[in-house]
Coordinates of N, CA and C in Angstrom, one line a residue:
Y1 N 15.3 -16.5 13.5 CA 14.9 -15.8 14.8 C 14.8 -16.8 15.9
H2 N 14.9 -16.4 17.1 CA 14.8 -17.2 18.3 C 13.7 -16.7 19.2
A3 N 12.8 -17.6 19.6 CA 11.7 -17.1 20.5 C 12.3 -16.4 21.7
G4 N 11.7 -15.2 22.0 CA 12.2 -14.5 23.2 C 13.4 -13.6 23.0
M5 N 13.9 -13.5 21.7 CA 15.1 -12.8 21.4 C 14.7 -11.7 20.3
S6 N 15.2 -10.5 20.5 CA 15.0 -9.5 19.5 C 16.4 -9.0 19.1
D7 N 16.4 -8.3 17.9 CA 17.7 -7.7 17.5 C 18.2 -6.7 18.6
Q8 N 17.2 -6.0 19.3 CA 17.6 -5.1 20.3 C 18.3 -5.7 21.5
S9 N 17.9 -7.0 21.8 CA 18.5 -7.7 22.9 C 20.0 -7.8 22.7
I10 N 20.5 -8.1 21.5 CA 21.9 -8.3 21.3 C 22.5 -6.9 21.1
V11 N 21.9 -6.0 20.5 CA 22.4 -4.6 20.3 C 22.7 -4.0 21.6
E12 N 21.9 -4.2 22.6 CA 22.2 -3.6 23.9 C 23.5 -4.0 24.5
H13 N 24.1 -5.1 24.1 CA 25.3 -5.6 24.7 C 26.6 -5.2 23.9
I14 N 26.4 -4.6 22.7 CA 27.5 -4.2 21.9 C 28.5 -3.3 22.6
P15 N 28.1 -2.3 23.4 CA 29.2 -1.5 24.1 C 30.0 -2.4 25.0
R16 N 29.4 -3.3 25.7 CA 30.1 -4.2 26.6 C 31.0 -5.1 25.9
L17 N 30.5 -5.6 24.7 CA 31.4 -6.5 23.9 C 32.6 -5.7 23.4
R18 N 32.4 -4.4 23.0 CA 33.5 -3.6 22.5 C 34.5 -3.4 23.7
R19 N 34.1 -3.1 24.9 CA 35.0 -2.9 26.0 C 35.7 -4.2 26.3
Y20 N 35.1 -5.4 26.2 CA 35.7 -6.7 26.5 C 36.7 -6.9 25.4
A21 N 36.4 -6.6 24.1 CA 37.3 -6.8 23.0 C 38.5 -6.0 23.2
R22 N 38.4 -4.8 23.7 CA 39.5 -3.9 23.9 C 40.5 -4.4 25.0
V23 N 39.9 -5.2 25.9 CA 40.8 -5.8 26.9 C 41.6 -6.9 26.3
L24 N 41.0 -7.6 25.3 CA 41.6 -8.8 24.7 C 42.7 -8.3 23.6
V25 N 42.3 -7.3 22.9 CA 43.2 -6.8 21.8 C 43.3 -5.3 21.9
S26 N 44.5 -4.8 21.7 CA 44.7 -3.4 21.9 C 44.3 -2.5 20.7
D27 N 44.4 -3.0 19.6 CA 44.1 -2.3 18.4 C 42.6 -2.1 18.2
K28 N 42.2 -0.9 18.1 CA 40.8 -0.5 18.0 C 40.1 -1.3 16.8
H29 N 40.8 -1.3 15.7 CA 40.2 -2.0 14.5 C 40.1 -3.5 14.7
A30 N 41.1 -4.1 15.3 CA 41.1 -5.5 15.7 C 40.0 -5.8 16.7
A31 N 39.8 -4.9 17.6 CA 38.7 -5.1 18.6 C 37.4 -5.0 17.9
D32 N 37.2 -4.1 17.0 CA 35.9 -4.0 16.2 C 35.7 -5.3 15.4
D33 N 36.8 -5.8 14.8 CA 36.7 -7.0 14.0 C 36.3 -8.2 14.9
L34 N 36.8 -8.2 16.1 CA 36.5 -9.3 17.1 C 35.0 -9.2 17.5
V35 N 34.5 -8.0 17.7 CA 33.1 -7.8 18.0 C 32.2 -8.3 16.8
Q36 N 32.6 -7.9 15.6 CA 31.8 -8.3 14.5 C 31.8 -9.8 14.3
D37 N 33.0 -10.4 14.5 CA 33.1 -11.9 14.4 C 32.2 -12.6 15.4
T38 N 32.2 -12.0 16.6 CA 31.4 -12.5 17.7 C 29.9 -12.4 17.4
L39 N 29.5 -11.2 16.9 CA 28.1 -11.1 16.5 C 27.7 -12.0 15.4
E40 N 28.5 -12.2 14.4 CA 28.2 -13.1 13.3 C 28.1 -14.5 13.9
R41 N 29.0 -14.9 14.7 CA 28.9 -16.3 15.3 C 27.7 -16.4 16.2
A42 N 27.4 -15.4 17.0 CA 26.2 -15.4 17.8 C 24.9 -15.6 17.0
W43 N 24.9 -14.8 15.9 CA 23.7 -14.9 15.0 C 23.5 -16.3 14.4
K44 N 24.6 -16.9 14.0 CA 24.6 -18.2 13.4 C 24.2 -19.3 14.5
K45 N 24.6 -19.1 15.7 CA 24.4 -20.0 16.8 C 23.2 -19.7 17.7
L46 N 22.4 -18.7 17.3 CA 21.3 -18.2 18.1 C 20.4 -19.4 18.5
H47 N 20.3 -20.4 17.7 CA 19.4 -21.5 18.1 C 19.9 -22.3 19.3
L48 N 21.2 -22.1 19.7 CA 21.8 -22.7 20.9 C 21.6 -22.0 22.2
W49 N 21.2 -20.7 22.0 CA 21.0 -19.9 23.2 C 19.7 -20.3 23.9
R50 N 19.8 -20.5 25.3 CA 18.6 -20.9 26.1 C 17.9 -19.7 26.6
V51 N 16.6 -19.7 26.2 CA 15.7 -18.6 26.7 C 15.8 -18.6 28.2
G52 N 16.0 -17.4 28.8 CA 16.0 -17.2 30.2 C 17.4 -17.2 30.8
S53 N 18.4 -17.7 30.0 CA 19.8 -17.7 30.4 C 20.4 -16.3 30.2
D54 N 21.5 -16.0 30.7 CA 22.2 -14.7 30.7 C 22.8 -14.5 29.3
L55 N 22.1 -13.7 28.5 CA 22.6 -13.4 27.1 C 24.0 -12.8 27.1
R56 N 24.2 -11.9 28.1 CA 25.6 -11.2 28.1 C 26.7 -12.3 28.3
A57 N 26.5 -13.2 29.3 CA 27.5 -14.2 29.5 C 27.6 -15.1 28.3
W58 N 26.6 -15.4 27.6 CA 26.6 -16.2 26.4 C 27.4 -15.5 25.3
L59 N 27.2 -14.2 25.1 CA 27.9 -13.4 24.1 C 29.4 -13.3 24.5
F60 N 29.7 -13.1 25.8 CA 31.1 -13.0 26.2 C 31.8 -14.4 26.0
A61 N 31.1 -15.5 26.2 CA 31.7 -16.8 26.0 C 32.0 -17.0 24.5
I62 N 31.1 -16.5 23.7 CA 31.4 -16.6 22.2 C 32.6 -15.8 21.9
M63 N 32.7 -14.5 22.4 CA 33.8 -13.7 22.1 C 35.1 -14.3 22.6
H64 N 35.1 -14.9 23.8 CA 36.3 -15.5 24.3 C 36.7 -16.6 23.4
N65 N 35.8 -17.5 23.0 CA 36.1 -18.6 22.1 C 36.6 -18.1 20.7
V66 N 36.0 -17.1 20.2 CA 36.5 -16.5 18.9 C 37.9 -16.0 19.1
F67 N 38.2 -15.3 20.2 CA 39.5 -14.8 20.4 C 40.5 -15.9 20.6
V68 N 40.2 -16.9 21.3 CA 41.1 -18.1 21.5 C 41.4 -18.7 20.2
N69 N 40.3 -18.9 19.3 CA 40.5 -19.5 18.0 C 41.4 -18.7 17.1
Q70 N 41.3 -17.3 17.2 CA 42.1 -16.5 16.4 C 43.5 -16.5 16.8
I71 N 43.8 -16.6 18.1 CA 45.1 -16.7 18.6 C 45.8 -18.0 18.1
R72 N 45.0 -19.1 18.2 CA 45.5 -20.4 17.7 C 45.9 -20.3 16.2
G73 N 45.0 -19.6 15.4 CA 45.2 -19.5 14.0 C 46.3 -18.5 13.6
R74 N 46.5 -17.4 14.3 CA 47.5 -16.4 14.0 C 47.7 -15.6 15.3
R75 N 48.8 -15.0 15.4 CA 49.1 -14.1 16.6 C 48.4 -12.8 16.4
L76 N 47.6 -12.4 17.4 CA 47.0 -11.1 17.4 C 47.9 -10.1 18.3
D77 N 47.8 -8.9 18.0 CA 48.5 -7.9 18.8 C 47.7 -7.8 20.1
T78 N 48.4 -8.2 21.2 CA 47.7 -8.2 22.5 C 48.5 -7.2 23.4
E79 N 48.7 -6.1 22.9 CA 49.3 -5.0 23.7 C 48.4 -4.5 24.8
P80 N 48.9 -3.7 25.7 CA 48.0 -3.2 26.8 C 46.8 -2.4 26.3
I81 N 45.9 -2.2 27.2 CA 44.7 -1.5 26.8 C 45.0 0.0 26.6
S82 N 44.2 0.6 25.7 CA 44.5 1.9 25.3 C 43.9 2.9 26.3
D83 N 44.2 4.2 26.2 CA 43.6 5.2 27.0 C 42.1 5.2 26.9
E84 N 41.6 5.0 25.6 CA 40.1 5.0 25.4 C 39.4 3.9 26.2
A85 N 40.0 2.7 26.2 CA 39.4 1.6 26.9 C 39.4 1.8 28.4
A86 N 40.5 2.4 28.9 CA 40.5 2.7 30.3 C 39.5 3.7 30.7
S87 N 39.4 4.7 29.8 CA 38.5 5.8 30.2 C 37.0 5.4 30.2
V88 N 36.7 4.3 29.4 CA 35.4 3.8 29.4 C 35.1 3.1 30.7
A89 N 36.1 2.3 31.1 CA 36.0 1.5 32.3 C 35.9 2.3 33.6
V90 N 36.6 3.4 33.7 CA 36.7 4.2 34.9 C 36.4 5.6 34.6
R91 N 35.5 6.2 35.3 CA 35.1 7.6 35.0 C 35.7 8.5 36.2
P92 N 36.8 9.2 35.9 CA 37.5 10.0 36.9 C 36.8 11.3 37.3
A93 N 37.0 11.7 38.5 CA 36.6 13.1 38.9 C 37.7 14.0 38.3
H94 N 37.5 15.3 38.4 CA 38.4 16.2 37.8 C 39.8 16.1 38.4
T95 N 39.9 15.8 39.7 CA 41.2 15.7 40.4 C 41.8 14.3 40.3
D96 N 41.2 13.4 39.6 CA 41.7 12.0 39.6 C 42.4 11.7 38.3
G97 N 42.8 12.7 37.5 CA 43.5 12.4 36.2 C 44.7 11.6 36.4
L98 N 45.6 12.0 37.4 CA 46.8 11.3 37.6 C 46.6 9.9 38.1
E99 N 45.6 9.7 39.0 CA 45.3 8.4 39.5 C 44.8 7.5 38.4
L100 N 44.0 8.0 37.5 CA 43.5 7.2 36.4 C 44.6 6.8 35.5
D101 N 45.5 7.7 35.2 CA 46.7 7.4 34.4 C 47.5 6.3 35.1
D102 N 47.7 6.4 36.4 CA 48.4 5.3 37.1 C 47.7 4.0 37.0
L103 N 46.4 4.0 37.1 CA 45.6 2.8 37.0 C 45.7 2.2 35.6
R104 N 45.6 3.0 34.6 CA 45.7 2.6 33.2 C 47.1 1.9 33.0
K105 N 48.1 2.5 33.5 CA 49.5 2.0 33.3 C 49.6 0.7 34.1
A106 N 49.1 0.6 35.3 CA 49.1 -0.6 36.0 C 48.3 -1.7 35.4
M107 N 47.1 -1.4 34.8 CA 46.3 -2.4 34.1 C 47.1 -2.9 32.9
N108 N 47.8 -2.0 32.2 CA 48.5 -2.4 31.0 C 49.6 -3.4 31.3
R109 N 50.1 -3.4 32.5 CA 51.2 -4.4 32.9 C 50.6 -5.7 33.2
L110 N 49.3 -5.9 33.4 CA 48.8 -7.2 33.7 C 48.6 -8.1 32.5
S111 N 48.6 -9.4 32.7 CA 48.4 -10.3 31.6 C 47.0 -10.2 31.1
I112 N 46.7 -10.7 29.9 CA 45.4 -10.7 29.4 C 44.4 -11.4 30.3
E113 N 44.8 -12.5 30.9 CA 44.0 -13.3 31.8 C 43.6 -12.5 33.0
H114 N 44.5 -11.7 33.5 CA 44.2 -10.9 34.7 C 43.3 -9.7 34.4
R115 N 43.6 -9.0 33.2 CA 42.8 -7.9 32.8 C 41.3 -8.4 32.5
E116 N 41.3 -9.5 31.9 CA 40.0 -10.1 31.6 C 39.1 -10.4 32.8
I117 N 39.7 -11.0 33.8 CA 39.0 -11.3 35.1 C 38.6 -10.0 35.8
L118 N 39.5 -9.1 35.9 CA 39.1 -7.8 36.5 C 38.0 -7.1 35.8
L119 N 38.0 -7.1 34.5 CA 36.9 -6.5 33.7 C 35.6 -7.2 34.0
L120 N 35.6 -8.5 34.0 CA 34.3 -9.3 34.1 C 33.8 -9.1 35.6
V121 N 34.7 -9.1 36.5 CA 34.2 -9.0 37.9 C 33.9 -7.5 38.3
A122 N 34.8 -6.6 38.1 CA 34.7 -5.2 38.6 C 33.8 -4.4 37.7
I123 N 33.9 -4.5 36.4 CA 33.2 -3.6 35.5 C 31.8 -4.3 35.1
E124 N 31.9 -5.5 34.6 CA 30.7 -6.2 34.2 C 29.9 -6.8 35.3
E125 N 30.5 -6.8 36.5 CA 29.8 -7.3 37.7 C 29.2 -8.7 37.5
M126 N 30.0 -9.6 36.8 CA 29.5 -10.9 36.6 C 29.8 -11.8 37.8
R127 N 28.9 -12.8 38.0 CA 29.1 -13.7 39.1 C 30.2 -14.7 38.7
Y128 N 30.9 -15.2 39.7 CA 32.0 -16.2 39.5 C 31.5 -17.3 38.7
E129 N 30.3 -17.8 38.9 CA 29.8 -19.0 38.2 C 29.7 -18.7 36.7
D130 N 29.2 -17.4 36.4 CA 29.0 -17.0 35.0 C 30.4 -16.9 34.3
I131 N 31.4 -16.3 35.1 CA 32.7 -16.2 34.5 C 33.3 -17.6 34.2
S132 N 33.1 -18.5 35.2 CA 33.6 -19.8 35.0 C 33.1 -20.5 33.7
R133 N 31.8 -20.3 33.5 CA 31.1 -20.8 32.2 C 31.6 -20.1 31.0
T134 N 31.7 -18.8 31.1 CA 32.1 -17.9 30.0 C 33.5 -18.3 29.5
L135 N 34.5 -18.4 30.5 CA 35.9 -18.6 30.1 C 36.2 -20.1 30.1
E136 N 35.2 -21.0 30.4 CA 35.4 -22.4 30.4 C 36.6 -22.8 31.3
I137 N 36.6 -22.3 32.5 CA 37.6 -22.6 33.5 C 36.9 -22.9 34.8
P138 N 37.5 -23.7 35.7 CA 36.9 -24.0 37.0 C 36.7 -22.8 37.8
M139 N 35.8 -22.8 38.7 CA 35.5 -21.7 39.6 C 36.7 -21.3 40.5
G140 N 37.4 -22.3 40.9 CA 38.6 -22.1 41.7 C 39.7 -21.3 40.9
T141 N 39.7 -21.6 39.6 CA 40.7 -20.8 38.8 C 40.2 -19.4 38.6
V142 N 38.9 -19.1 38.5 CA 38.4 -17.8 38.5 C 38.8 -17.0 39.7
M143 N 38.6 -17.6 40.9 CA 38.9 -17.0 42.2 C 40.4 -16.8 42.3
S144 N 41.2 -17.7 41.9 CA 42.7 -17.6 42.1 C 43.2 -16.5 41.1
R145 N 42.7 -16.5 39.9 CA 43.1 -15.5 38.9 C 42.7 -14.1 39.4
L146 N 41.5 -14.0 40.0 CA 41.1 -12.7 40.5 C 42.0 -12.2 41.6
S147 N 42.3 -13.1 42.5 CA 43.2 -12.8 43.7 C 44.5 -12.4 43.2
R148 N 45.1 -13.1 42.2 CA 46.4 -12.8 41.7 C 46.3 -11.4 40.9
A149 N 45.3 -11.2 40.2 CA 45.1 -10.0 39.4 C 45.0 -8.8 40.3
R150 N 44.3 -8.9 41.4 CA 44.2 -7.8 42.4 C 45.5 -7.6 43.1
D151 N 46.2 -8.6 43.4 CA 47.6 -8.5 44.0 C 48.5 -7.8 43.1
R152 N 48.6 -8.3 41.8 CA 49.5 -7.7 40.8 C 49.1 -6.2 40.6
L153 N 47.8 -5.9 40.5 CA 47.4 -4.5 40.2 C 47.8 -3.6 41.4
R154 N 47.6 -4.1 42.6 CA 48.0 -3.4 43.8 C 49.5 -3.2 43.8
Q155 N 50.3 -4.2 43.5 CA 51.8 -4.1 43.4 C 52.2 -3.1 42.4
H156 N 51.6 -3.1 41.2 CA 51.9 -2.1 40.2 C 51.6 -0.7 40.6
L157 N 50.5 -0.5 41.3 CA 50.1 0.8 41.8 C 51.0 1.3 42.9
E158 N 51.5 0.4 43.7 CA 52.4 0.8 44.7 C 53.9 0.8 44.3
G159 N 54.1 0.4 43.0 CA 55.5 0.4 42.5 C 56.3 -0.8 43.0
N160 N 55.7 -1.9 43.4 CA 56.4 -3.0 43.9 C 56.0 -4.2 43.0
A161 N 56.0 -4.1 41.7 CA 55.6 -5.1 40.8 C 56.5 -6.3 40.8
N162 N 57.8 -6.2 41.1 CA 58.7 -7.3 41.1 C 58.7 -8.1 42.4
V163 N 58.0 -7.6 43.4 CA 58.0 -8.3 44.7 C 57.0 -9.5 44.6
V164 N 57.4 -10.6 45.0 CA 56.6 -11.8 45.0 C 56.2 -12.1 46.4
S165 N 54.9 -12.1 46.6 CA 54.4 -12.4 48.0 C 54.0 -13.9 48.1
L166 N 54.5 -14.5 49.2 CA 54.1 -15.9 49.4 C 53.2 -16.0 50.6
K167 N 52.2 -16.8 50.5 CA 51.3 -17.0 51.6 C 51.7 -18.3 52.4
V168 N 51.6 -18.3 53.7 CA 51.8 -19.5 54.5 C 50.5 -20.2 54.5
V169 N 50.6 -21.5 54.1 CA 49.4 -22.3 54.2 C 49.6 -23.4 55.2
K170 N 48.6 -23.4 56.1 CA 48.7 -24.4 57.3 C 47.8 -25.6 57.0

């Protein structure tokens, strides 16, 4: 056990971990396995968690690292997110069914890195600093991936996914 930590503290984050896993891997069973592997690693490494730090960000960092290690060891199915994962992330009004379907399809066309950033910022509402630590990438990379992800998502929603926009830098 770790001082200041209870089983309930980690259990509260399982739905978020499942949602994050579904962004990383499309197969529901593979996502559940990823969550289980993450929880096992977190339990073994619990002594490394700093009391007062963001447990959610720490768990997401573990999941990201477990996922990267699994990719290095074997190729995982990284197909687009399923209907179930999209419906968890966005709750439509009755008249928004078609818009939700369009959003799901557009999200499916994004790279894992872009889906991951959008999930962490828009759904998990994580701060850029926390995302930087979680994904072990510089803050500038977080911001540029987010910008590119938003641009690509907008292009997919507008049907202009093949259009490349260039910005003039002075």
